[in-house]
mmCIF file of C-alpha atoms in Angstrom:
data_model
loop_
_atom_site.group_PDB
_atom_site.id
_atom_site.type_symbol
_atom_site.label_atom_id
_atom_site.label_comp_id
_atom_site.label_asym_id
_atom_site.label_seq_id
_atom_site.Cartn_x
_atom_site.Cartn_y
_atom_site.Cartn_z
ATOM 1 C CA MET A 1 -58.127 -52.114 14.573
ATOM 2 C CA LYS A 2 -56.270 -50.744 11.704
ATOM 3 C CA THR A 3 -55.715 -47.388 11.290
ATOM 4 C CA LEU A 4 -55.781 -46.419 7.103
ATOM 5 C CA ARG A 5 -53.669 -43.818 5.669
ATOM 6 C CA THR A 6 -54.740 -41.353 3.003
ATOM 7 C CA PRO A 7 -51.921 -40.748 0.335
ATOM 8 C CA LEU A 8 -50.907 -36.824 0.168
ATOM 9 C CA SER A 9 -52.254 -35.853 -3.083
ATOM 10 C CA MET A 10 -49.695 -33.954 -5.323
ATOM 11 C CA PRO A 11 -50.081 -30.856 -4.001
ATOM 12 C CA ALA A 12 -50.586 -31.087 -0.391
ATOM 13 C CA LEU A 13 -47.664 -33.163 -1.054
ATOM 14 C CA ALA A 14 -45.509 -30.348 -2.425
ATOM 15 C CA VAL A 15 -46.826 -27.974 0.348
ATOM 16 C CA SER A 16 -44.848 -30.324 3.344
ATOM 17 C CA LEU A 17 -41.881 -30.265 1.396
ATOM 18 C CA CYS A 18 -42.145 -26.609 1.490
ATOM 19 C CA ALA A 19 -42.435 -26.880 4.821
ATOM 20 C CA LEU A 20 -39.643 -28.635 5.206
ATOM 21 C CA THR A 21 -37.396 -26.376 3.082
ATOM 22 C CA LEU A 22 -38.052 -23.520 1.225
ATOM 23 C CA ALA A 23 -34.840 -24.054 -0.837
ATOM 24 C CA ALA A 24 -37.447 -27.540 -2.492
ATOM 25 C CA CYS A 25 -39.565 -24.797 -4.042
ATOM 26 C CA GLY A 26 -37.153 -22.441 -5.571
ATOM 27 C CA GLY A 27 -37.776 -19.622 -2.970
ATOM 28 C CA SER A 28 -35.336 -19.694 -0.135
ATOM 29 C CA SER A 29 -35.502 -17.316 2.145
ATOM 30 C CA THR A 30 -31.804 -17.138 2.713
ATOM 31 C CA GLN A 31 -31.095 -16.866 -1.046
ATOM 32 C CA ALA A 32 -29.637 -12.927 -1.798
ATOM 33 C CA PRO A 33 -30.905 -11.311 -5.036
ATOM 34 C CA PRO A 34 -26.989 -11.146 -7.382
ATOM 35 C CA LEU A 35 -24.645 -8.625 -7.018
ATOM 36 C CA ASP A 36 -22.621 -6.753 -9.264
ATOM 37 C CA LEU A 37 -19.342 -6.058 -7.604
ATOM 38 C CA THR A 38 -15.980 -3.449 -9.173
ATOM 39 C CA ILE A 39 -12.855 -4.552 -7.459
ATOM 40 C CA LEU A 40 -10.064 -2.270 -8.302
ATOM 41 C CA HIS A 41 -6.408 -3.624 -7.019
ATOM 42 C CA ILE A 42 -3.215 -2.596 -7.670
ATOM 43 C CA ASN A 43 0.222 -4.293 -6.126
ATOM 44 C CA ASP A 44 3.903 -3.883 -5.640
ATOM 45 C CA HIS A 45 4.109 0.021 -5.853
ATOM 46 C CA HIS A 46 7.272 -0.510 -3.825
ATOM 47 C CA SER A 47 7.668 3.165 -2.245
ATOM 48 C CA ARG A 48 7.421 4.277 -6.280
ATOM 49 C CA LEU A 49 5.385 6.845 -6.307
ATOM 50 C CA ASP A 50 6.948 9.188 -9.202
ATOM 51 C CA ALA A 51 5.617 8.527 -12.682
ATOM 52 C CA GLU A 52 7.754 7.476 -15.044
ATOM 53 C CA THR A 53 8.107 6.896 -19.235
ATOM 54 C CA THR A 54 7.959 4.541 -21.428
ATOM 55 C CA THR A 55 8.229 3.708 -24.616
ATOM 56 C CA LEU A 56 5.160 2.966 -26.945
ATOM 57 C CA THR A 57 4.285 1.813 -30.243
ATOM 58 C CA LEU A 58 1.755 4.619 -31.891
ATOM 59 C CA LYS A 59 0.775 5.677 -35.379
ATOM 60 C CA ASP A 60 1.716 9.189 -35.911
ATOM 61 C CA ALA A 61 -1.346 11.339 -37.889
ATOM 62 C CA ALA A 62 0.347 9.872 -41.605
ATOM 63 C CA GLY A 63 0.083 6.186 -40.468
ATOM 64 C CA ALA A 64 3.745 5.006 -39.336
ATOM 65 C CA SER A 65 4.784 3.639 -36.516
ATOM 66 C CA LYS A 66 6.848 5.589 -34.093
ATOM 67 C CA ALA A 67 8.247 4.883 -30.909
ATOM 68 C CA VAL A 68 6.722 7.803 -28.487
ATOM 69 C CA THR A 69 7.404 8.475 -25.103
ATOM 70 C CA VAL A 70 5.084 8.843 -22.753
ATOM 71 C CA GLU A 71 4.188 9.445 -19.026
ATOM 72 C CA LEU A 72 3.861 6.422 -17.202
ATOM 73 C CA GLY A 73 2.162 5.606 -13.592
ATOM 74 C CA GLY A 74 2.468 7.855 -10.419
ATOM 75 C CA PHE A 75 0.580 7.360 -7.488
ATOM 76 C CA ALA A 76 -1.447 10.547 -7.639
ATOM 77 C CA ARG A 77 -2.372 8.834 -10.621
ATOM 78 C CA VAL A 78 -3.460 5.861 -9.469
ATOM 79 C CA THR A 79 -5.802 7.824 -6.849
ATOM 80 C CA ALA A 80 -7.509 9.333 -9.306
ATOM 81 C CA ALA A 81 -8.270 6.343 -11.335
ATOM 82 C CA ILE A 82 -9.454 4.557 -8.748
ATOM 83 C CA GLU A 83 -11.361 7.678 -7.705
ATOM 84 C CA ALA A 84 -12.647 7.811 -11.476
ATOM 85 C CA LEU A 85 -13.455 4.771 -12.025
ATOM 86 C CA ALA A 86 -14.999 4.265 -8.702
ATOM 87 C CA ALA A 87 -17.389 7.201 -9.494
ATOM 88 C CA GLY A 88 -21.013 6.191 -10.812
ATOM 89 C CA GLN A 89 -20.667 2.105 -9.577
ATOM 90 C CA LYS A 90 -22.460 0.865 -6.261
ATOM 91 C CA ASN A 91 -20.698 -1.884 -5.496
ATOM 92 C CA VAL A 92 -16.931 -1.070 -5.521
ATOM 93 C CA LEU A 93 -13.968 -2.525 -3.232
ATOM 94 C CA LYS A 94 -10.432 -0.689 -3.366
ATOM 95 C CA LEU A 95 -7.452 -3.208 -2.576
ATOM 96 C CA HIS A 96 -3.862 -3.561 -2.486
ATOM 97 C CA ALA A 97 -1.775 -6.834 -2.872
ATOM 98 C CA GLY A 98 1.110 -6.133 -0.747
ATOM 99 C CA ASP A 99 4.303 -5.020 -1.236
ATOM 100 C CA ALA A 100 4.020 -1.046 -0.740
ATOM 101 C CA VAL A 101 7.446 -0.589 0.846
ATOM 102 C CA THR A 102 10.861 -0.835 -0.348
ATOM 103 C CA GLY A 103 12.258 0.369 -4.076
ATOM 104 C CA ASP A 104 12.707 4.034 -3.767
ATOM 105 C CA LEU A 105 14.142 6.737 -1.639
ATOM 106 C CA TYR A 106 10.794 7.321 -0.654
ATOM 107 C CA PHE A 107 11.147 4.189 1.948
ATOM 108 C CA THR A 108 14.211 5.075 2.632
ATOM 109 C CA GLN A 109 14.246 8.719 3.415
ATOM 110 C CA SER A 110 10.396 8.066 5.366
ATOM 111 C CA GLU A 111 10.471 4.321 6.444
ATOM 112 C CA GLY A 112 7.413 4.323 4.450
ATOM 113 C CA LYS A 113 5.162 6.908 5.930
ATOM 114 C CA ALA A 114 5.076 8.177 2.379
ATOM 115 C CA ASP A 115 3.202 4.955 1.263
ATOM 116 C CA ALA A 116 0.879 5.036 4.013
ATOM 117 C CA ASP A 117 -0.055 8.730 3.728
ATOM 118 C CA MET A 118 -0.557 8.433 -0.518
ATOM 119 C CA MET A 119 -2.554 5.238 0.543
ATOM 120 C CA ASN A 120 -4.563 6.633 1.952
ATOM 121 C CA THR A 121 -5.505 9.327 -0.348
ATOM 122 C CA VAL A 122 -6.882 5.652 -1.858
ATOM 123 C CA CYS A 123 -8.149 4.533 1.591
ATOM 124 C CA PHE A 124 -7.993 1.058 0.589
ATOM 125 C CA ASP A 125 -10.677 -1.594 1.594
ATOM 126 C CA ALA A 126 -7.766 -3.596 2.975
ATOM 127 C CA PHE A 127 -4.400 -4.345 2.681
ATOM 128 C CA THR A 128 -2.849 -7.987 2.137
ATOM 129 C CA LEU A 129 1.299 -8.329 3.611
ATOM 130 C CA GLY A 130 4.517 -8.560 1.083
ATOM 131 C CA ASN A 131 7.682 -10.144 1.927
ATOM 132 C CA HIS A 132 9.375 -6.949 1.616
ATOM 133 C CA GLU A 133 6.819 -5.474 4.345
ATOM 134 C CA PHE A 134 8.786 -7.651 6.452
ATOM 135 C CA ASP A 135 12.051 -5.894 5.060
ATOM 136 C CA SER A 136 13.030 -3.654 8.465
ATOM 137 C CA ALA A 137 11.117 -6.732 10.616
ATOM 138 C CA ASP A 138 8.418 -6.948 12.616
ATOM 139 C CA ALA A 139 9.223 -3.431 13.547
ATOM 140 C CA GLY A 140 9.240 -1.806 11.086
ATOM 141 C CA LEU A 141 6.194 -3.561 9.960
ATOM 142 C CA VAL A 142 4.344 -2.075 13.065
ATOM 143 C CA LYS A 143 5.752 1.273 12.084
ATOM 144 C CA PHE A 144 4.409 1.242 8.576
ATOM 145 C CA ILE A 145 1.279 -0.148 10.223
ATOM 146 C CA ASP A 146 0.940 3.006 12.554
ATOM 147 C CA PHE A 147 1.727 4.647 9.845
ATOM 148 C CA LEU A 148 -1.087 3.403 7.362
ATOM 149 C CA HIS A 149 -3.540 3.835 10.839
ATOM 150 C CA ALA A 150 -2.922 7.569 11.930
ATOM 151 C CA GLY A 151 -5.796 8.543 9.540
ATOM 152 C CA THR A 152 -9.415 7.910 9.864
ATOM 153 C CA CYS A 153 -8.816 4.943 6.870
ATOM 154 C CA ARG A 154 -7.584 2.461 8.984
ATOM 155 C CA THR A 155 -7.173 -0.152 6.373
ATOM 156 C CA PRO A 156 -7.349 -3.276 7.315
ATOM 157 C CA VAL A 157 -4.657 -5.103 7.352
ATOM 158 C CA LEU A 158 -4.458 -9.028 6.344
ATOM 159 C CA SER A 159 -2.824 -12.364 6.039
ATOM 160 C CA ALA A 160 -4.211 -15.604 7.324
ATOM 161 C CA ASN A 161 -0.794 -17.571 7.483
ATOM 162 C CA VAL A 162 0.757 -14.686 8.857
ATOM 163 C CA LYS A 163 0.958 -15.663 13.412
ATOM 164 C CA PRO A 164 3.046 -12.999 15.107
ATOM 165 C CA ALA A 165 4.139 -14.664 18.764
ATOM 166 C CA ALA A 166 1.634 -13.533 21.631
ATOM 167 C CA GLY A 167 2.998 -10.657 23.272
ATOM 168 C CA THR A 168 5.058 -9.442 20.657
ATOM 169 C CA ALA A 169 4.658 -5.683 19.067
ATOM 170 C CA LEU A 170 3.043 -7.234 16.111
ATOM 171 C CA ALA A 171 0.222 -9.111 17.516
ATOM 172 C CA GLY A 172 -3.008 -8.281 17.258
ATOM 173 C CA ARG A 173 -1.613 -6.111 14.178
ATOM 174 C CA ILE A 174 -2.846 -8.427 11.307
ATOM 175 C CA ALA A 175 -6.194 -10.302 11.168
ATOM 176 C CA ALA A 176 -6.720 -13.514 8.257
ATOM 177 C CA TYR A 177 -10.284 -12.546 6.736
ATOM 178 C CA SER A 178 -11.997 -8.662 7.388
ATOM 179 C CA ILE A 179 -15.939 -8.609 5.939
ATOM 180 C CA VAL A 180 -17.110 -5.935 4.259
ATOM 181 C CA GLU A 181 -21.094 -5.223 3.259
ATOM 182 C CA LYS A 182 -22.351 -4.426 -0.292
ATOM 183 C CA ASP A 183 -26.050 -3.852 -0.996
ATOM 184 C CA GLY A 184 -26.774 -5.493 1.589
ATOM 185 C CA GLN A 185 -24.575 -8.410 1.429
ATOM 186 C CA GLN A 186 -21.150 -9.965 3.227
ATOM 187 C CA ILE A 187 -17.958 -10.395 0.988
ATOM 188 C CA GLY A 188 -15.164 -11.701 2.784
ATOM 189 C CA ILE A 189 -12.040 -10.746 1.682
ATOM 190 C CA VAL A 190 -9.190 -13.348 3.233
ATOM 191 C CA GLY A 191 -5.470 -11.805 2.717
ATOM 192 C CA LEU A 192 -2.506 -14.112 2.204
ATOM 193 C CA THR A 193 1.928 -13.777 1.794
ATOM 194 C CA VAL A 194 4.558 -15.861 -0.071
ATOM 195 C CA LYS A 195 6.117 -18.470 3.025
ATOM 196 C CA ASP A 196 9.569 -18.801 1.748
ATOM 197 C CA LYS A 197 10.496 -15.729 0.396
ATOM 198 C CA THR A 198 9.356 -13.890 3.193
ATOM 199 C CA ARG A 199 10.824 -16.097 5.909
ATOM 200 C CA PHE A 200 14.869 -16.601 3.565
ATOM 201 C CA ALA A 201 14.778 -13.277 1.824
ATOM 202 C CA SER A 202 13.338 -10.497 4.007
ATOM 203 C CA ARG A 203 13.629 -9.769 8.005
ATOM 204 C CA PRO A 204 10.665 -10.982 9.675
ATOM 205 C CA ASP A 205 11.239 -11.882 13.624
ATOM 206 C CA ALA A 206 12.165 -15.365 14.148
ATOM 207 C CA SER A 207 8.737 -16.054 16.483
ATOM 208 C CA THR A 208 6.720 -14.605 13.978
ATOM 209 C CA GLU A 209 5.285 -18.220 12.325
ATOM 210 C CA PHE A 210 4.613 -18.455 8.228
ATOM 211 C CA LEU A 211 2.074 -21.627 8.125
ATOM 212 C CA ASP A 212 1.771 -23.358 5.220
ATOM 213 C CA GLU A 213 -0.038 -20.784 2.267
ATOM 214 C CA ALA A 214 -2.923 -22.827 1.393
ATOM 215 C CA ALA A 215 -3.975 -24.698 4.988
ATOM 216 C CA GLY A 216 -3.837 -20.837 6.235
ATOM 217 C CA ALA A 217 -6.324 -19.677 3.267
ATOM 218 C CA GLN A 218 -8.423 -23.134 3.968
ATOM 219 C CA ALA A 219 -8.789 -22.026 7.358
ATOM 220 C CA ALA A 220 -9.874 -18.631 6.719
ATOM 221 C CA ILE A 221 -12.165 -19.287 4.238
ATOM 222 C CA ASP A 222 -13.897 -21.870 6.031
ATOM 223 C CA ALA A 223 -14.265 -19.395 9.056
ATOM 224 C CA LEU A 224 -16.262 -17.209 6.780
ATOM 225 C CA ARG A 225 -18.407 -19.564 5.564
ATOM 226 C CA GLY A 226 -19.126 -20.381 9.065
ATOM 227 C CA LYS A 227 -20.157 -17.221 9.536
ATOM 228 C CA GLY A 228 -22.549 -17.025 6.323
ATOM 229 C CA VAL A 229 -20.579 -15.607 3.796
ATOM 230 C CA ASN A 230 -20.485 -16.983 0.643
ATOM 231 C CA LYS A 231 -18.308 -14.699 -1.562
ATOM 232 C CA ILE A 232 -15.148 -14.907 -1.124
ATOM 233 C CA VAL A 233 -11.771 -12.265 -2.578
ATOM 234 C CA LEU A 234 -8.550 -13.937 -1.614
ATOM 235 C CA MET A 235 -5.936 -11.556 -1.713
ATOM 236 C CA SER A 236 -2.811 -13.277 -2.564
ATOM 237 C CA HIS A 237 0.907 -12.411 -2.453
ATOM 238 C CA LEU A 238 2.054 -15.330 -3.668
ATOM 239 C CA GLY A 239 2.659 -14.849 -7.976
ATOM 240 C CA TYR A 240 0.488 -15.225 -11.029
ATOM 241 C CA ALA A 241 2.025 -18.843 -11.494
ATOM 242 C CA ALA A 242 1.262 -20.043 -7.627
ATOM 243 C CA ASP A 243 -2.096 -17.983 -7.733
ATOM 244 C CA LYS A 244 -3.146 -20.474 -10.253
ATOM 245 C CA ALA A 245 -1.980 -23.313 -8.677
ATOM 246 C CA ILE A 246 -3.870 -22.353 -5.114
ATOM 247 C CA ALA A 247 -7.241 -21.756 -6.782
ATOM 248 C CA PRO A 248 -7.790 -25.389 -7.434
ATOM 249 C CA ARG A 249 -6.667 -26.373 -4.357
ATOM 250 C CA LEU A 250 -9.029 -24.845 -2.426
ATOM 251 C CA SER A 251 -12.973 -25.017 -1.975
ATOM 252 C CA GLY A 252 -14.686 -21.414 -1.722
ATOM 253 C CA VAL A 253 -12.403 -18.695 -3.104
ATOM 254 C CA ASP A 254 -14.521 -16.494 -5.966
ATOM 255 C CA VAL A 255 -12.149 -14.321 -7.067
ATOM 256 C CA ILE A 256 -8.235 -14.120 -6.394
ATOM 257 C CA ILE A 257 -6.155 -10.939 -6.738
ATOM 258 C CA GLY A 258 -2.572 -11.145 -6.586
ATOM 259 C CA GLY A 259 0.769 -9.050 -6.158
ATOM 260 C CA ASP A 260 4.729 -10.817 -6.118
ATOM 261 C CA SER A 261 5.724 -11.306 -9.474
ATOM 262 C CA HIS A 262 4.465 -8.074 -10.776
ATOM 263 C CA THR A 263 2.712 -9.456 -13.329
ATOM 264 C CA LEU A 264 0.810 -7.841 -16.210
ATOM 265 C CA LEU A 265 -2.580 -9.173 -17.627
ATOM 266 C CA GLY A 266 -4.510 -8.309 -20.439
ATOM 267 C CA PRO A 267 -5.597 -8.240 -24.109
ATOM 268 C CA ASP A 268 -2.887 -10.211 -26.673
ATOM 269 C CA SER A 269 -3.890 -6.449 -28.601
ATOM 270 C CA MET A 270 -1.123 -5.185 -25.532
ATOM 271 C CA ALA A 271 1.414 -6.583 -27.623
ATOM 272 C CA GLY A 272 0.900 -4.266 -30.549
ATOM 273 C CA PHE A 273 1.501 -0.933 -28.257
ATOM 274 C CA GLY A 274 5.053 -2.373 -27.181
ATOM 275 C CA LEU A 275 4.116 -4.438 -23.914
ATOM 276 C CA THR A 276 3.633 -8.084 -22.904
ATOM 277 C CA PRO A 277 0.867 -9.856 -21.326
ATOM 278 C CA SER A 278 1.482 -12.673 -19.099
ATOM 279 C CA GLY A 279 -1.467 -13.970 -19.676
ATOM 280 C CA ALA A 280 -5.362 -13.401 -19.576
ATOM 281 C CA TYR A 281 -7.351 -10.666 -17.067
ATOM 282 C CA PRO A 282 -8.681 -12.173 -15.613
ATOM 283 C CA THR A 283 -6.961 -15.910 -15.761
ATOM 284 C CA ALA A 284 -9.945 -18.280 -15.595
ATOM 285 C CA ALA A 285 -9.530 -21.594 -13.055
ATOM 286 C CA THR A 286 -12.048 -23.587 -11.106
ATOM 287 C CA ASP A 287 -11.658 -24.115 -6.988
ATOM 288 C CA LYS A 288 -11.824 -27.547 -5.443
ATOM 289 C CA ASP A 289 -15.941 -28.726 -6.205
ATOM 290 C CA GLY A 290 -15.477 -27.515 -10.193
ATOM 291 C CA LYS A 291 -16.471 -23.612 -9.245
ATOM 292 C CA PRO A 292 -14.889 -20.780 -11.554
ATOM 293 C CA VAL A 293 -12.559 -18.643 -9.924
ATOM 294 C CA CYS A 294 -11.304 -15.462 -11.083
ATOM 295 C CA ILE A 295 -7.675 -14.125 -11.096
ATOM 296 C CA ALA A 296 -6.099 -10.934 -11.409
ATOM 297 C CA GLN A 297 -2.862 -8.553 -10.861
ATOM 298 C CA ALA A 298 -2.231 -5.327 -11.882
ATOM 299 C CA TRP A 299 1.505 -5.208 -13.312
ATOM 300 C CA GLN A 300 3.419 -2.416 -10.322
ATOM 301 C CA TYR A 301 4.858 0.276 -9.492
ATOM 302 C CA SER A 302 1.860 2.375 -9.734
ATOM 303 C CA TYR A 303 1.609 2.175 -13.162
ATOM 304 C CA ALA A 304 -1.732 0.306 -13.929
ATOM 305 C CA VAL A 305 -5.083 0.160 -11.763
ATOM 306 C CA SER A 306 -6.737 -2.984 -12.752
ATOM 307 C CA ALA A 307 -10.538 -3.125 -12.755
ATOM 308 C CA LEU A 308 -12.711 -6.594 -12.468
ATOM 309 C CA GLN A 309 -15.960 -6.642 -12.870
ATOM 310 C CA VAL A 310 -18.029 -9.738 -11.143
ATOM 311 C CA LYS A 311 -20.960 -11.072 -11.023
ATOM 312 C CA PHE A 312 -22.555 -13.157 -8.670
ATOM 313 C CA ASP A 313 -25.813 -14.976 -8.271
ATOM 314 C CA GLY A 314 -28.012 -15.754 -5.748
ATOM 315 C CA ALA A 315 -26.152 -18.268 -3.974
ATOM 316 C CA GLY A 316 -23.357 -16.812 -4.321
ATOM 317 C CA ASP A 317 -21.281 -18.082 -7.442
ATOM 318 C CA ILE A 318 -19.778 -16.320 -10.104
ATOM 319 C CA THR A 319 -21.544 -15.946 -12.972
ATOM 320 C CA GLN A 320 -19.330 -13.716 -15.181
ATOM 321 C CA CYS A 321 -15.786 -11.731 -14.684
ATOM 322 C CA SER A 322 -14.580 -9.403 -17.253
ATOM 323 C CA GLY A 323 -12.321 -6.425 -17.081
ATOM 324 C CA ASN A 324 -9.135 -5.105 -18.085
ATOM 325 C CA PRO A 325 -6.151 -3.660 -17.006
ATOM 326 C CA GLN A 326 -5.895 0.353 -17.049
ATOM 327 C CA VAL A 327 -2.055 1.644 -17.239
ATOM 328 C CA LEU A 328 -1.950 5.307 -16.733
ATOM 329 C CA LEU A 329 -0.613 7.402 -18.719
ATOM 330 C CA GLY A 330 -0.082 10.962 -19.148
ATOM 331 C CA ASP A 331 -1.240 13.301 -21.775
ATOM 332 C CA THR A 332 1.861 14.521 -23.905
ATOM 333 C CA TYR A 333 3.814 12.500 -26.398
ATOM 334 C CA LYS A 334 7.423 12.680 -27.672
ATOM 335 C CA LEU A 335 9.675 11.084 -30.399
ATOM 336 C CA GLY A 336 13.308 10.990 -29.186
ATOM 337 C CA ALA A 337 13.476 14.751 -27.993
ATOM 338 C CA THR A 338 11.260 16.262 -29.579
ATOM 339 C CA THR A 339 7.175 17.005 -28.914
ATOM 340 C CA ALA A 340 4.970 15.514 -31.081
ATOM 341 C CA SER A 341 2.612 18.165 -32.994
ATOM 342 C CA ASP A 342 -1.183 18.471 -32.683
ATOM 343 C CA ALA A 343 -2.007 16.520 -35.412
ATOM 344 C CA ASP A 344 -0.120 13.725 -34.060
ATOM 345 C CA ALA A 345 -0.683 13.910 -30.703
ATOM 346 C CA ALA A 346 -4.333 13.583 -31.663
ATOM 347 C CA ALA A 347 -3.552 10.378 -33.258
ATOM 348 C CA PHE A 348 -1.740 8.767 -30.605
ATOM 349 C CA ARG A 349 -4.157 10.015 -28.113
ATOM 350 C CA SER A 350 -7.071 8.624 -30.181
ATOM 351 C CA GLN A 351 -5.702 4.919 -30.164
ATOM 352 C CA LEU A 352 -4.750 5.036 -26.354
ATOM 353 C CA ASN A 353 -8.011 6.004 -25.364
ATOM 354 C CA ALA A 354 -9.140 3.397 -28.216
ATOM 355 C CA SER A 355 -7.132 0.781 -26.976
ATOM 356 C CA GLY A 356 -9.241 -0.216 -23.467
ATOM 357 C CA VAL A 357 -6.276 -0.838 -22.053
ATOM 358 C CA PHE A 358 -4.562 2.660 -21.605
ATOM 359 C CA ARG A 359 -6.015 5.432 -19.811
ATOM 360 C CA ILE A 360 -4.843 8.770 -19.681
ATOM 361 C CA THR A 361 -5.286 10.240 -16.658
ATOM 362 C CA THR A 362 -4.633 13.833 -14.960
ATOM 363 C CA SER A 363 -2.432 13.391 -11.540
ATOM 364 C CA SER A 364 -5.176 14.086 -8.264
ATOM 365 C CA ALA A 365 -4.058 17.026 -7.312
ATOM 366 C CA ALA A 366 -5.144 16.976 -3.759
ATOM 367 C CA ALA A 367 -2.714 13.396 -3.969
ATOM 368 C CA ALA A 368 0.240 15.492 -5.583
ATOM 369 C CA ALA A 369 -0.112 17.970 -2.413
ATOM 370 C CA VAL A 370 0.298 14.973 -0.172
ATOM 371 C CA LEU A 371 3.358 13.448 -1.702
ATOM 372 C CA ALA A 372 4.884 16.983 -2.264
ATOM 373 C CA PRO A 373 7.032 17.302 1.013
ATOM 374 C CA TYR A 374 8.106 14.156 0.910
ATOM 375 C CA LYS A 375 9.047 14.974 -3.092
ATOM 376 C CA ALA A 376 11.116 18.016 -1.682
ATOM 377 C CA ALA A 377 13.091 15.751 0.259
ATOM 378 C CA LYS A 378 13.908 13.514 -1.544
ATOM 379 C CA ASP A 379 14.797 15.955 -4.642
ATOM 380 C CA ALA A 380 17.293 17.387 -2.147
ATOM 381 C CA LEU A 381 18.593 14.304 -1.233
ATOM 382 C CA GLY A 382 18.976 13.407 -5.703
#
């Protein structure tokens, strides 16, 4: 005798499908709420811890264009700017995209301790290795990591394509990635180091292996996705052109925070002040799957902190990226050797504040105090 089967009604069919997968009903139990993330980042400060000067084109109180000398950068300003930019923001990542050392007597005198101590006034969430971290061989890098981890921050040191030999002093000191949690959601941070430049222009130990950059990055991204992490930031010390080239070779990357090429990114309006950006901040790209990737870099030498605002949807895909570099300036103005009048200073200040890309910043007193003994020793040597 044949058994008759009654077809499911449409409501019953919908219930049945929901039982198989909540996603079919648009209500996945694993779907996270949207997440807004602020990424504050620097790169390539190269032991340049003191403020310097630059000349900008600004209009005086009478409306005439003038070449105006202002104080520029300094790591104590970096600390102050990051503190101010992070204030009131719910989900903040503080990242350093490599080449912290080499380039100033601060490194020569302290072997990186001055840089590490100043970095710890910020307490970065992650630091990726640049090529210059290997200038004093693996032993020098180990010493720098020890300095960086001497305090309470213990900033993770990342590179997915640097593989020290087992049993060496550097083994176990570098991770391919780290995971941070913001607003109950996990964010993966992957590090990446320029391969050939580090091998042939720096001094890594012969036993330390440097993998292909794209292969190393993808392996780390895949490992993170295997853990259920769907928001991934790649800290890339490859250079701006290489960042644009690698994005479409990777699957699953959302943001690339770059270094190495010392690239100033920002709006074309910066040219009116005498600075020439090399591209938009952020620069839009797509990954191998056609999903959006935001690329950013923050110039050089403690001159700027860049602030990237990223919006993720519930699936971990980017819906919006925006932001600007924040070029750090003092609040004194000179026309040649002459200090600007109060009226002219007010006009200059107004233009800088309205620009959206310059930030008049008072140095952090606490960070300046950390730097003071190193500065005294450097000045004595000078």
